[in-house]
Coordinates of C-alpha atoms and ligand atoms in Angstrom, one line a residue:
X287 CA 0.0 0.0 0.0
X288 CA 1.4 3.7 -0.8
X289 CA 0.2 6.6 0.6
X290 CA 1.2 9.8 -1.3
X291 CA 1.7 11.2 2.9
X292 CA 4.0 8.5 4.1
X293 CA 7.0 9.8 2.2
X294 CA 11.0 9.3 3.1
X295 CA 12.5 11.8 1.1
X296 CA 13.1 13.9 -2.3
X297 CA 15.9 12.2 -3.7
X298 CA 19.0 13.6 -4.2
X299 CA 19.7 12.8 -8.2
X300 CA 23.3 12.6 -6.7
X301 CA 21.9 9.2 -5.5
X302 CA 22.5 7.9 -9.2
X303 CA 26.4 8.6 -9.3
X304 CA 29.2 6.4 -10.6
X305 CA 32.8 6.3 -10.4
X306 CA 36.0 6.2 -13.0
X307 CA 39.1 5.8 -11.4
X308 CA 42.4 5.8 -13.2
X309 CA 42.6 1.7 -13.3
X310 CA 42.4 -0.8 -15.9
X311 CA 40.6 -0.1 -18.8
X312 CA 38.3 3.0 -17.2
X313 CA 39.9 5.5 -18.5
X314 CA 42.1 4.0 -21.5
X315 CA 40.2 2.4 -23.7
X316 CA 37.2 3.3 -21.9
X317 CA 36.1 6.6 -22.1
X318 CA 39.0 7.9 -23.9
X319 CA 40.4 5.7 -26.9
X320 CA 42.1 8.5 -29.5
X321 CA 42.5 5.5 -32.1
X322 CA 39.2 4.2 -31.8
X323 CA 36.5 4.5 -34.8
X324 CA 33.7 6.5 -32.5
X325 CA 36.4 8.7 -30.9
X326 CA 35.4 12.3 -31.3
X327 CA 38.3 15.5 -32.3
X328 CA 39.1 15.0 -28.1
X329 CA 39.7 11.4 -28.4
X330 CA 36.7 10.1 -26.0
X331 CA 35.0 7.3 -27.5
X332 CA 31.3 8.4 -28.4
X333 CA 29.5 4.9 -28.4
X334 CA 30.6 4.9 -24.4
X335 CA 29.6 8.5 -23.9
X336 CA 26.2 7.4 -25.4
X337 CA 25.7 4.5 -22.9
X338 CA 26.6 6.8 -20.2
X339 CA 24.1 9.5 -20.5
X340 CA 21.2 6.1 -21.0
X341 CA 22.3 5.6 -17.6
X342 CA 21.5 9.3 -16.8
X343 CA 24.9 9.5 -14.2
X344 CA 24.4 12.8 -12.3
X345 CA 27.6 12.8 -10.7
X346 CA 31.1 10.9 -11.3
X347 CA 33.9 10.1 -8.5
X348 CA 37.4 11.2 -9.7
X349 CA 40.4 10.1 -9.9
X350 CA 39.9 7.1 -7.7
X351 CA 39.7 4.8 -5.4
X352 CA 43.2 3.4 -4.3
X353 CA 44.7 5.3 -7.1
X354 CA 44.2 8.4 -5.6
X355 CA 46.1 7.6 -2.6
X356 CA 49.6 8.2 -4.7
X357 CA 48.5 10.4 -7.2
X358 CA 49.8 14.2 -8.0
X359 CA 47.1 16.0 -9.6
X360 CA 49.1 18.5 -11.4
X361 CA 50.7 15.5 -13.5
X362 CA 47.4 15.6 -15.0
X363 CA 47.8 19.1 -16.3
X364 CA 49.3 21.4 -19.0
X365 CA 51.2 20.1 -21.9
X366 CA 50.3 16.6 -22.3
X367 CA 53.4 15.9 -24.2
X368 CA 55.2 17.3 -20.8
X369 CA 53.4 14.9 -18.6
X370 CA 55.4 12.4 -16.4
X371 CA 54.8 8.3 -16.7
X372 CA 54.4 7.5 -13.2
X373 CA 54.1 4.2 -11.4
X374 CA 50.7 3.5 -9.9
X375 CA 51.4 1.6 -6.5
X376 CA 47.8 1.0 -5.7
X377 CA 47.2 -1.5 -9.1
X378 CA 50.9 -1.8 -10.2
X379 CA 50.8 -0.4 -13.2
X380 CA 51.8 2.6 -15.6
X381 CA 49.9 5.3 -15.3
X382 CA 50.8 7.9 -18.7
X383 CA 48.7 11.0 -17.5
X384 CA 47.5 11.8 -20.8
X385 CA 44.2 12.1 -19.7
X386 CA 44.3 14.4 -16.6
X387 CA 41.9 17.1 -14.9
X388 CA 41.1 19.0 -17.8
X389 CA 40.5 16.3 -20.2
X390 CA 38.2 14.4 -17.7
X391 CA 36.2 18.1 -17.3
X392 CA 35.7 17.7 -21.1
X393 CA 34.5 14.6 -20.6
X394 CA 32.2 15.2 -17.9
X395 CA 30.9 17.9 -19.9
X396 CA 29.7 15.6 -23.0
X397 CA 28.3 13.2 -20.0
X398 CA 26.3 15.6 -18.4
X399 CA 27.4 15.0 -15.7
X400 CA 29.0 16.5 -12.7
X401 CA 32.2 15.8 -10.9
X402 CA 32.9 14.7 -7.2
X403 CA 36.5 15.3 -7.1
X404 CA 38.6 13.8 -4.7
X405 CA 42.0 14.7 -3.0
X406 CA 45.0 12.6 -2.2
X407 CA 45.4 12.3 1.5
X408 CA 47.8 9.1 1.7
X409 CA 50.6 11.1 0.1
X410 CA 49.9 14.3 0.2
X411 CA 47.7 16.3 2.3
X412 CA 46.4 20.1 2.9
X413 CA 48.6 21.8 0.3
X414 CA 48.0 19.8 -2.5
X415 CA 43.9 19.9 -1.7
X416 CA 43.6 23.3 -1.2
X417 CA 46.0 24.0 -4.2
X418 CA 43.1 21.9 -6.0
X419 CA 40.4 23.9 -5.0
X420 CA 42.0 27.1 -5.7
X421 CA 43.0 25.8 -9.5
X422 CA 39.3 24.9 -10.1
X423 CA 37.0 26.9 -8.1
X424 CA 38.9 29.9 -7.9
X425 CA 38.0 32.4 -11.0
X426 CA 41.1 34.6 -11.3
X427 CA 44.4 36.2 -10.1
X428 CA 45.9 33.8 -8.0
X429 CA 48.8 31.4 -9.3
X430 CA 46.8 28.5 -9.7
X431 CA 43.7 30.1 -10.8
X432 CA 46.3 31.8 -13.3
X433 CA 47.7 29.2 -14.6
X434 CA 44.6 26.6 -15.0
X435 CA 43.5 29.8 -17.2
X436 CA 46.8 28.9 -19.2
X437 CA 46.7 25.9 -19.7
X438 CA 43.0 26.6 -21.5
X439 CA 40.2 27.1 -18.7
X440 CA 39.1 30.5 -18.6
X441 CA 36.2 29.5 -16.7
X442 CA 36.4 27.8 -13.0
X443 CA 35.0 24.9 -13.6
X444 CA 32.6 25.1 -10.2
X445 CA 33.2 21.3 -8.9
X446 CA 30.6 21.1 -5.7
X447 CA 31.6 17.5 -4.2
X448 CA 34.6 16.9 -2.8
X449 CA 36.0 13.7 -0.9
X450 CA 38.5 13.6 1.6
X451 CA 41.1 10.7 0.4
X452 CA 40.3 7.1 -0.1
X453 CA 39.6 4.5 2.7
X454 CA 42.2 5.7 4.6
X455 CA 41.0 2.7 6.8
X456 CA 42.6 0.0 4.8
X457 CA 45.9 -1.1 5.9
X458 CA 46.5 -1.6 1.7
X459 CA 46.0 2.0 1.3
X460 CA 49.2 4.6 0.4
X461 CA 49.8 6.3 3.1
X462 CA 47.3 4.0 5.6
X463 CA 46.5 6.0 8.5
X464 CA 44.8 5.5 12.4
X465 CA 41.5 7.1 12.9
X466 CA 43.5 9.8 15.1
X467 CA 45.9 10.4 12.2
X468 CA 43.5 10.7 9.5
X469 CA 40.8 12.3 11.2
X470 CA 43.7 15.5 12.5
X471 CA 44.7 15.6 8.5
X472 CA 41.1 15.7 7.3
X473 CA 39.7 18.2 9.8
X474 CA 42.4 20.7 8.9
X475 CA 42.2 20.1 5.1
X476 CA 38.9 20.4 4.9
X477 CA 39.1 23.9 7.1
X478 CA 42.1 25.2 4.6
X479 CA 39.5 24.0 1.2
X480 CA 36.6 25.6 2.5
X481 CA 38.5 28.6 3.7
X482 CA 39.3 29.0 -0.2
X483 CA 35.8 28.1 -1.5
X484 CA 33.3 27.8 1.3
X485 CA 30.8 26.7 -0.9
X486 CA 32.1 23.2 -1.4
X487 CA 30.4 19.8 0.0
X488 CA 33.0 17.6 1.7
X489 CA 33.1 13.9 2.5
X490 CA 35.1 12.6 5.1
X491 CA 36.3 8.5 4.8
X492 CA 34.5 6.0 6.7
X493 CA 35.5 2.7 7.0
X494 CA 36.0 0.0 3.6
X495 CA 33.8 -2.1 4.4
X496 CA 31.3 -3.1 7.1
X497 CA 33.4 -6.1 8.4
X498 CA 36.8 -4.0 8.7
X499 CA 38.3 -4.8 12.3
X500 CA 38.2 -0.7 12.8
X501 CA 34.4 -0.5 11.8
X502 CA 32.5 1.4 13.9
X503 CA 35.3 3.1 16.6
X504 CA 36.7 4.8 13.0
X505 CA 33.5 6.5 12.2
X506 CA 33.1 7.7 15.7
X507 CA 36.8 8.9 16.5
X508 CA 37.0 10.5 12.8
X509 CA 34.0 12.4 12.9
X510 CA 35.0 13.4 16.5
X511 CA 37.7 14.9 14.6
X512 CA 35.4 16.3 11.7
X513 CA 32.1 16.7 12.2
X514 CA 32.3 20.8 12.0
X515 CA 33.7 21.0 9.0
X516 CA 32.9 18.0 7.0
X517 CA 29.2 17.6 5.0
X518 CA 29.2 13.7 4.7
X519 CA 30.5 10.5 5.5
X520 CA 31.1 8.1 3.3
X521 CA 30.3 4.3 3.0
X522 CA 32.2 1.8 0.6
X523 CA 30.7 -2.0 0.1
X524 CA 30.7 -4.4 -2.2
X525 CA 29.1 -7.8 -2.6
X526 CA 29.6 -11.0 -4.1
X527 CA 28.4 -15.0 -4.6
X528 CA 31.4 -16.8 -4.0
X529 CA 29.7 -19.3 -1.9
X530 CA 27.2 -20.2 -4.7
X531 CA 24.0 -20.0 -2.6
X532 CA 21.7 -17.5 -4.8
X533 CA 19.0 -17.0 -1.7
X534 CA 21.7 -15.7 0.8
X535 CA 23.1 -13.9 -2.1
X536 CA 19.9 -11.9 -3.1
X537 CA 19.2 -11.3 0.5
X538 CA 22.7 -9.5 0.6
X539 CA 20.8 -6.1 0.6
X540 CA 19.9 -6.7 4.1
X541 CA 23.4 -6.1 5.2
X542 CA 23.5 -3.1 3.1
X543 CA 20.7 -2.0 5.0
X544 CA 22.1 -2.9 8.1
X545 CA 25.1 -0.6 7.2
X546 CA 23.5 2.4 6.7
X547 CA 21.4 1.9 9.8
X548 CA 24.0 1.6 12.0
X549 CA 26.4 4.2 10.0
X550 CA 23.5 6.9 10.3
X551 CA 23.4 6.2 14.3
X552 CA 27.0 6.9 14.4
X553 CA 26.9 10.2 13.0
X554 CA 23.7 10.9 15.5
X555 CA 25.8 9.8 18.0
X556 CA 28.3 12.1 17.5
X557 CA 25.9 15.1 16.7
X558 CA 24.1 14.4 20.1
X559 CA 28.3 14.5 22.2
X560 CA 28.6 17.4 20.7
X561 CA 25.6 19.0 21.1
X562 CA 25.6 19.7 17.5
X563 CA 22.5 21.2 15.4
X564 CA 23.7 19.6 12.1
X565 CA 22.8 16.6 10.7
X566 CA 25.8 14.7 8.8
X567 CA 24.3 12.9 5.8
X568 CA 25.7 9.6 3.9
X569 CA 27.6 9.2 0.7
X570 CA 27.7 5.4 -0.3
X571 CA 30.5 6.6 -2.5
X572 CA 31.4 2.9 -3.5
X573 CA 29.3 0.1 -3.8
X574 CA 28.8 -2.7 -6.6
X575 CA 29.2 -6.4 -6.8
X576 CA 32.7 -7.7 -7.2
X577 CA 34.2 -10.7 -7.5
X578 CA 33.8 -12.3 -10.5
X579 CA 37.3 -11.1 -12.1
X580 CA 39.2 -11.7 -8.9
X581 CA 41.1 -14.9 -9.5
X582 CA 41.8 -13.8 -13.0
X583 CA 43.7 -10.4 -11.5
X584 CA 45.8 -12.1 -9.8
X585 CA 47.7 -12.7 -13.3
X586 CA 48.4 -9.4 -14.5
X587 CA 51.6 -8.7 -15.0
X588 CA 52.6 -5.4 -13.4
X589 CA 53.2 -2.0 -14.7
X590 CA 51.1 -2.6 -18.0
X591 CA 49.5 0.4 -19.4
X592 CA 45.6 -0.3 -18.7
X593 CA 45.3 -3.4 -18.7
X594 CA 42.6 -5.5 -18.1
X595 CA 41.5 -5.7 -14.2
X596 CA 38.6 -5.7 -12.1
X597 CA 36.2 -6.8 -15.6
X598 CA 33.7 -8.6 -13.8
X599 CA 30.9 -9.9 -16.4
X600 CA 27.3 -10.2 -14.2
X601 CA 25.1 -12.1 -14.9
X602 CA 21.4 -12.5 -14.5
X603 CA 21.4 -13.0 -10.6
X604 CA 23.5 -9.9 -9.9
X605 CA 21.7 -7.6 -11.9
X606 CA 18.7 -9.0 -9.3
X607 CA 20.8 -8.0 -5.8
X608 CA 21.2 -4.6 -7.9
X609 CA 17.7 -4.3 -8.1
X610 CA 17.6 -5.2 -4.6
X611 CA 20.8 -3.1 -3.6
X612 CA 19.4 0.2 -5.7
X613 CA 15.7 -0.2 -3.7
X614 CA 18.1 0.0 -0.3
X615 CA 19.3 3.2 -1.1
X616 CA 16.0 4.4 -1.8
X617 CA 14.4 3.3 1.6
X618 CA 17.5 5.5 3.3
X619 CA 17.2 8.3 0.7
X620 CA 16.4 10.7 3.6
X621 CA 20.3 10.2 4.8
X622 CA 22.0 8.8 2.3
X623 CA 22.2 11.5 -0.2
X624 CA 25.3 11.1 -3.0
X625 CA 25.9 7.3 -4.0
X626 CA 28.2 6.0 -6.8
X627 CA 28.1 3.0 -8.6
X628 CA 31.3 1.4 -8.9
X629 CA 32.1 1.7 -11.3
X630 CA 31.2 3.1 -14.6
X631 CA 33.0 1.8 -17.2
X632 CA 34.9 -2.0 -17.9
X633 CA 35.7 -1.9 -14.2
X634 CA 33.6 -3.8 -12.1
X635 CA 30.9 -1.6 -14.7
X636 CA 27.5 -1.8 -16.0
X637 CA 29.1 -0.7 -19.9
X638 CA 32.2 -2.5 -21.4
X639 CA 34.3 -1.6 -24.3
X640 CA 36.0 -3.9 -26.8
X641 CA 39.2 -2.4 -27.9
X642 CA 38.4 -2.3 -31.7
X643 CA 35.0 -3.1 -31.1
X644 CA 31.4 -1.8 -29.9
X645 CA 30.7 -0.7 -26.4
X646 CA 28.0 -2.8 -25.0
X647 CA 25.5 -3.3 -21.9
X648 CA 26.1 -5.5 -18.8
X649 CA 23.4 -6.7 -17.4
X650 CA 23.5 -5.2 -14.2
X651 CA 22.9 -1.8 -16.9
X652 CA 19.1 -1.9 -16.7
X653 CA 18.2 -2.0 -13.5
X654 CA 20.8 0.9 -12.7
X655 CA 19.5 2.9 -15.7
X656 CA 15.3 2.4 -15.1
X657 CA 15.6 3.6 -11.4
X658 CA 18.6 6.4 -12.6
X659 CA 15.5 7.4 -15.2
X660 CA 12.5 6.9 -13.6
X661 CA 13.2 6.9 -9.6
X662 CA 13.2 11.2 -9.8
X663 CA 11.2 12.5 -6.9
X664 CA 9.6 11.7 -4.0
X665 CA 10.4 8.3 -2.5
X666 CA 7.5 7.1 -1.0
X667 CA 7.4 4.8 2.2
X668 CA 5.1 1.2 1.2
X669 CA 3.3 -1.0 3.7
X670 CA 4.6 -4.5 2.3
X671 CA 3.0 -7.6 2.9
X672 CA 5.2 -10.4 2.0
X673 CA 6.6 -14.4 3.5
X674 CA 10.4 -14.4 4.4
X675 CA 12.5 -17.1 4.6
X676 CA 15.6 -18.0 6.0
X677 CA 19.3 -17.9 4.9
X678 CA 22.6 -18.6 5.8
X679 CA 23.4 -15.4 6.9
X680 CA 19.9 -13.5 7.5
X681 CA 17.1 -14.6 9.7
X682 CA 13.7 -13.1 7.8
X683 CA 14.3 -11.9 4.2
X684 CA 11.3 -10.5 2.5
X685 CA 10.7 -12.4 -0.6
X686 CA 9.0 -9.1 -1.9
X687 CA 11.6 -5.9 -2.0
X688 CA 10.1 -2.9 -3.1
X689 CA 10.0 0.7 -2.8
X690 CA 7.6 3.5 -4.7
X691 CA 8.8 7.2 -6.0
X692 CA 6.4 9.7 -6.6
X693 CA 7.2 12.3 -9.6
X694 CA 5.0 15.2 -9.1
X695 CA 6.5 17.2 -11.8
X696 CA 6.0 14.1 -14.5
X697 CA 2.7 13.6 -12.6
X698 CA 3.7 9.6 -12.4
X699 CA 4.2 6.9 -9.7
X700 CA 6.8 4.7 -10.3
X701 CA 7.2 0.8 -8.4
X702 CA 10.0 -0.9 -8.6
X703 CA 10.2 -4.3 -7.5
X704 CA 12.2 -8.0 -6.9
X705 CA 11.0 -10.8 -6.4
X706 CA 13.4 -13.1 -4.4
X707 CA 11.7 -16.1 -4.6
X708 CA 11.2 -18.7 -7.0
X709 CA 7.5 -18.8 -7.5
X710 CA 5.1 -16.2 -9.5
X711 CA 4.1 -13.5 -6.9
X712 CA 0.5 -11.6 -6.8
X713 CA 1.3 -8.2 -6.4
X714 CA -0.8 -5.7 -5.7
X715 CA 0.1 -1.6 -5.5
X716 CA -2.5 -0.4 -3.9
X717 CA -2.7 3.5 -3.4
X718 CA -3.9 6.1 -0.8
X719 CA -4.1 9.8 -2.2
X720 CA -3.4 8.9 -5.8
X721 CA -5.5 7.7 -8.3
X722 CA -3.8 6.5 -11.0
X723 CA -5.2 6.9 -14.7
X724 CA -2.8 4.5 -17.0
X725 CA 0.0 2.4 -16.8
X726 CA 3.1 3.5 -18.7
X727 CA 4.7 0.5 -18.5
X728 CA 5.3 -3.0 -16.9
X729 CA 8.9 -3.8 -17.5
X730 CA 10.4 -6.9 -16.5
X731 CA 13.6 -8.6 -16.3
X732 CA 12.7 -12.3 -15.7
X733 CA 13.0 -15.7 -17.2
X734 CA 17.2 -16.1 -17.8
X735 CA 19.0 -18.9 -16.3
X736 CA 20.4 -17.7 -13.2
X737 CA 23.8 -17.5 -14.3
X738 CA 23.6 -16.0 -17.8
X739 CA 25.7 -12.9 -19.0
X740 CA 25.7 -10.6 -21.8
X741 CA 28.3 -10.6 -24.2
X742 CA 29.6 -7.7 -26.9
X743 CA 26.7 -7.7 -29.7
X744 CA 24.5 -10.2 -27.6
X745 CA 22.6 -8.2 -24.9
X746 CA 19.7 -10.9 -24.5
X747 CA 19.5 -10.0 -20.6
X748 CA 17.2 -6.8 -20.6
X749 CA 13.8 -6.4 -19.5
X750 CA 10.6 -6.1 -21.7
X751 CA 7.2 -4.8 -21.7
X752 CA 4.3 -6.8 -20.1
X753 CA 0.3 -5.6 -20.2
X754 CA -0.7 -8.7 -18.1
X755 CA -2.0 -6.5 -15.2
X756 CA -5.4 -4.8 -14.4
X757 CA -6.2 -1.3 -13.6
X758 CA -9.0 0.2 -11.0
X759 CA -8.5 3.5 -9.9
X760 CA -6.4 3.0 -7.1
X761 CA -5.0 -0.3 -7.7
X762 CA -2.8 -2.2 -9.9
X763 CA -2.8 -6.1 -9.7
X764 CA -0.2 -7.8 -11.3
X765 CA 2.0 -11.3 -11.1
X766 CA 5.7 -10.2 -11.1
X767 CA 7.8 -13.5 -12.7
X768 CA 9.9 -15.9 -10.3
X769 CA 13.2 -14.3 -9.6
X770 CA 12.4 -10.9 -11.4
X771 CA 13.4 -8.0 -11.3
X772 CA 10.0 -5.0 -12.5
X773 CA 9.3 -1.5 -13.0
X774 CA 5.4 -0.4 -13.0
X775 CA 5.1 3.2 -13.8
X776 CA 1.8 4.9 -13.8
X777 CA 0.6 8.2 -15.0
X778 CA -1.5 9.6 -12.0
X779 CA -5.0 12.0 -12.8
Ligands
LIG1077 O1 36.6 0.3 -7.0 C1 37.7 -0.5 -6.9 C2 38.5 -0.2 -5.6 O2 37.7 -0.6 -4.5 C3 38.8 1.2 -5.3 O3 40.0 1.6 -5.9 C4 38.9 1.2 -3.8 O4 38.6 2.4 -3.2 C5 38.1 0.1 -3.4 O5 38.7 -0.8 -2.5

């Protein structure tokens, strides 16, 4: 049952973010390919930008991830003929800097999309970050202002989002540091950024992952260290079937759940010691399914150019947990307000590339791309009836996972829906407050063996249009397929 009253929150479109680090093939070959037959005069391949603004990605995280942790931003600048060949430490390999801060801005630009910049804190620190802001943000007469104007940027290019290093949690990280340590550096570089552009938004590191030893006493003693001066915290997670068991797997969004819950309480926590009136919201700044390509990365040989890591290839049941994964965020839309898929292209990514080939859809693409479209509003709060059952890891897991968004200004209700279990499912939307005058669609994404994947040229996994359902004016009855994942949207009177 949804009640147009009962609602969570307006979604931030920030919710539908993504990621491209400087790894693999996300960069090279990915978005930016100079040789390739779609590449336009900038050298950034046009079939991928066209996949990219399907998805409808308000916001990308730059320039990584564990890369960032050893990278100097102003390699990434003037001349590219002048620009060093560093060694990446984070992935091992070569990293040429041909594609740097402004090119990725150009990029951005064709995308439509914005950019949530991030700053090196395992290497550098407070110098380097507010030397960043200043060359972006700041319009004129200064050095660095000066001299991104030389090297062809009249314009500041304005970027809002800012992170605070990379899971400076993980003892893998460059320049790992204690909660202590990193929550000092971050509180001061964040004062010294917004003291040059106070209208940035800044997130400060949380913790990997939910099972990192540190989980829970980092949060607190970081943001004991930051909560003045930082805007959000972030959250990194991803999940994966290793253990073969599809019901535990699909039920994986439970723990996500469970994350933000306990994440959110943390940052109350804090606000409440310190008597603080400002509420620090969530940015789930990493999240995905990973695991697939693990074994096969152990096998790169190091300091390659680009080459071929994290390329997981999902199939039919992941793109289900992302179903269920993107309706989690939802439900916590009220705190968690940037997200980013991770990420966006041929790493651990919903669109791949063949070198001298197409650019092409992974499965886990739709799902992403109908709630990215359609999920633009008001997120709704539904009363669910639904059986659970029992896993491995979770004691009641709904079979029904759903959540409703409300778009006044396309006047239409949107459900999305999985259905865990194996069976058909009657589902009914019944609504309070709205009466509903057609359905737009009924898409679903149903009917593939469980461990199918798309391939370059054959996208068979994608969902189509049903018009089994009936309509009364405020109720839709449908049957959503065994292990589906469904979109109803409705045009409202
Ligand atoms: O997205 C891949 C990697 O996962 C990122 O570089 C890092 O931040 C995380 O561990």
């Amino acid at each position: 049952m949804i009640n147009k009253y009962f609602s969570i929150s307006e979604v931030d479109p920030r919710l539908y973010g993504s990621f491209i680090e400087h790894m693999g093939r996300a960069v090279y070959e990915g978005i930016y390919q100079p040789n390739h037959p779609s590449a336009d005069e900038q050298g950034f391949r046009q079939d991928v930008l066209a996949l990219v603004k399907e998805l409808k990605v308000p916001l990308v995280r730059y320039p990584g991830g564990n890369f960032l942790s050893g990278y100097n931003w102003e390699d990434g600048i003037g001349p590219v003929a002048e620009r060093p060949k560093r060694l990446d430490l984070a992935w091992r390999t070569t990293e040429t800097n041909e594609v740097g801060l402004h090119e990725f801005y150009e990029w951005a630009k064709k995308a439509e999309t914005e950019i949530n910049m991030a700053v090196n804190l395992g290497t550098r620190g407070i110098d380097a970050a507010r030397n960043l802001v200043e060359y972006c943000n700041y319009k004129e007469g200064s050095y660095w202002s000066d001299l991104r104007k030389k090297n062809g940027l009249k314009d500041p290019l304005n970027i809002k989002t800012w992170c605070l290093g990379n899971e400076m949690d993980g003892p893998w990280q460059i320049g790992h540091k204690t909660a202590e340590e990193y929550g000092r550096l971050a509180a001061e570089t964040a004062k010294a950024m917004k003291l040059v552009d106070d209208s940035i938004e800044l997130v400060v590191c949380g913790s990997s992952h939910s099972h990192m030893p540190t989980f829970g006493d980092w949060e607190l003693e970081v943001l004991e260290h930051t909560y003045d001066y930082v805007d959000y915290l972030s959250l990194h997670q991803y999940y994966g079937n290793q253990e073969d068991d599809l019901d535990n797997y699909l039920a994986r969004s439970l723990d996500m759940d469970a994350f933000i819950t306990g994440v959110t309480a943390m940052c109350d926590a804090v606000k409440a010691k310190k008597h603080s009136k400002k509420q620090l919201n969530l940015s789930f700044d990493e999240w995905n399914i990973w695991y697939h390509s693990n074994e096969h990365d152990e096998t790169v040989k190091p300091w390659q150019v680009a080459p071929p890591l994290l390329e997981d290839h999902y199939n039919f049941e992941d793109a289900l947990l992302l179903g269920c994964l993107l309706i989690t965020l939802l439900k916590h839309s009220d705190r968690v307000k940037i997200a980013c898929l991770a990420q966006l292209v041929n790493v651990i990514a919903p669109i791949m590339t063949e070198k001298d080939g197409e650019a092409w859809r992974q499965t886990i693409f739709y799902p992403f791309m109908q709630v990215s479209n359609f999920g633009r509003g008001t997120v709704l709060k539904p009363l669910i009836e639904s059986e659970s059952y029992q896993t491995k890891d979770f004691e009641a897991v709904p079979y029904l996972e759903s959540i409703a968004v409300l778009n006044e200004e396309a006047n239409e209700l949107v459900v999305f829906a999985v259905n865990r279990s194996r069976e058909l499912m009657d589902f009914a939307i019944g609504t309070n407050g709205l009466a509903i005058k057609e359905v737009i669609e009924f898409s679903q994404l149903s009917g593939f063996k469980i461990k199918e994947v798309n391939t370059k040229g054959v996208e068979k996994i994608k969902p189509v249009q049903s018009d089994s359902y009936t309509l009364e004016e405020a109720e839709i009855n449908c049957q959503l397929q065994p292990l589906s994942w469904n979109m109803v949207r409705c045009l409202l009177k």
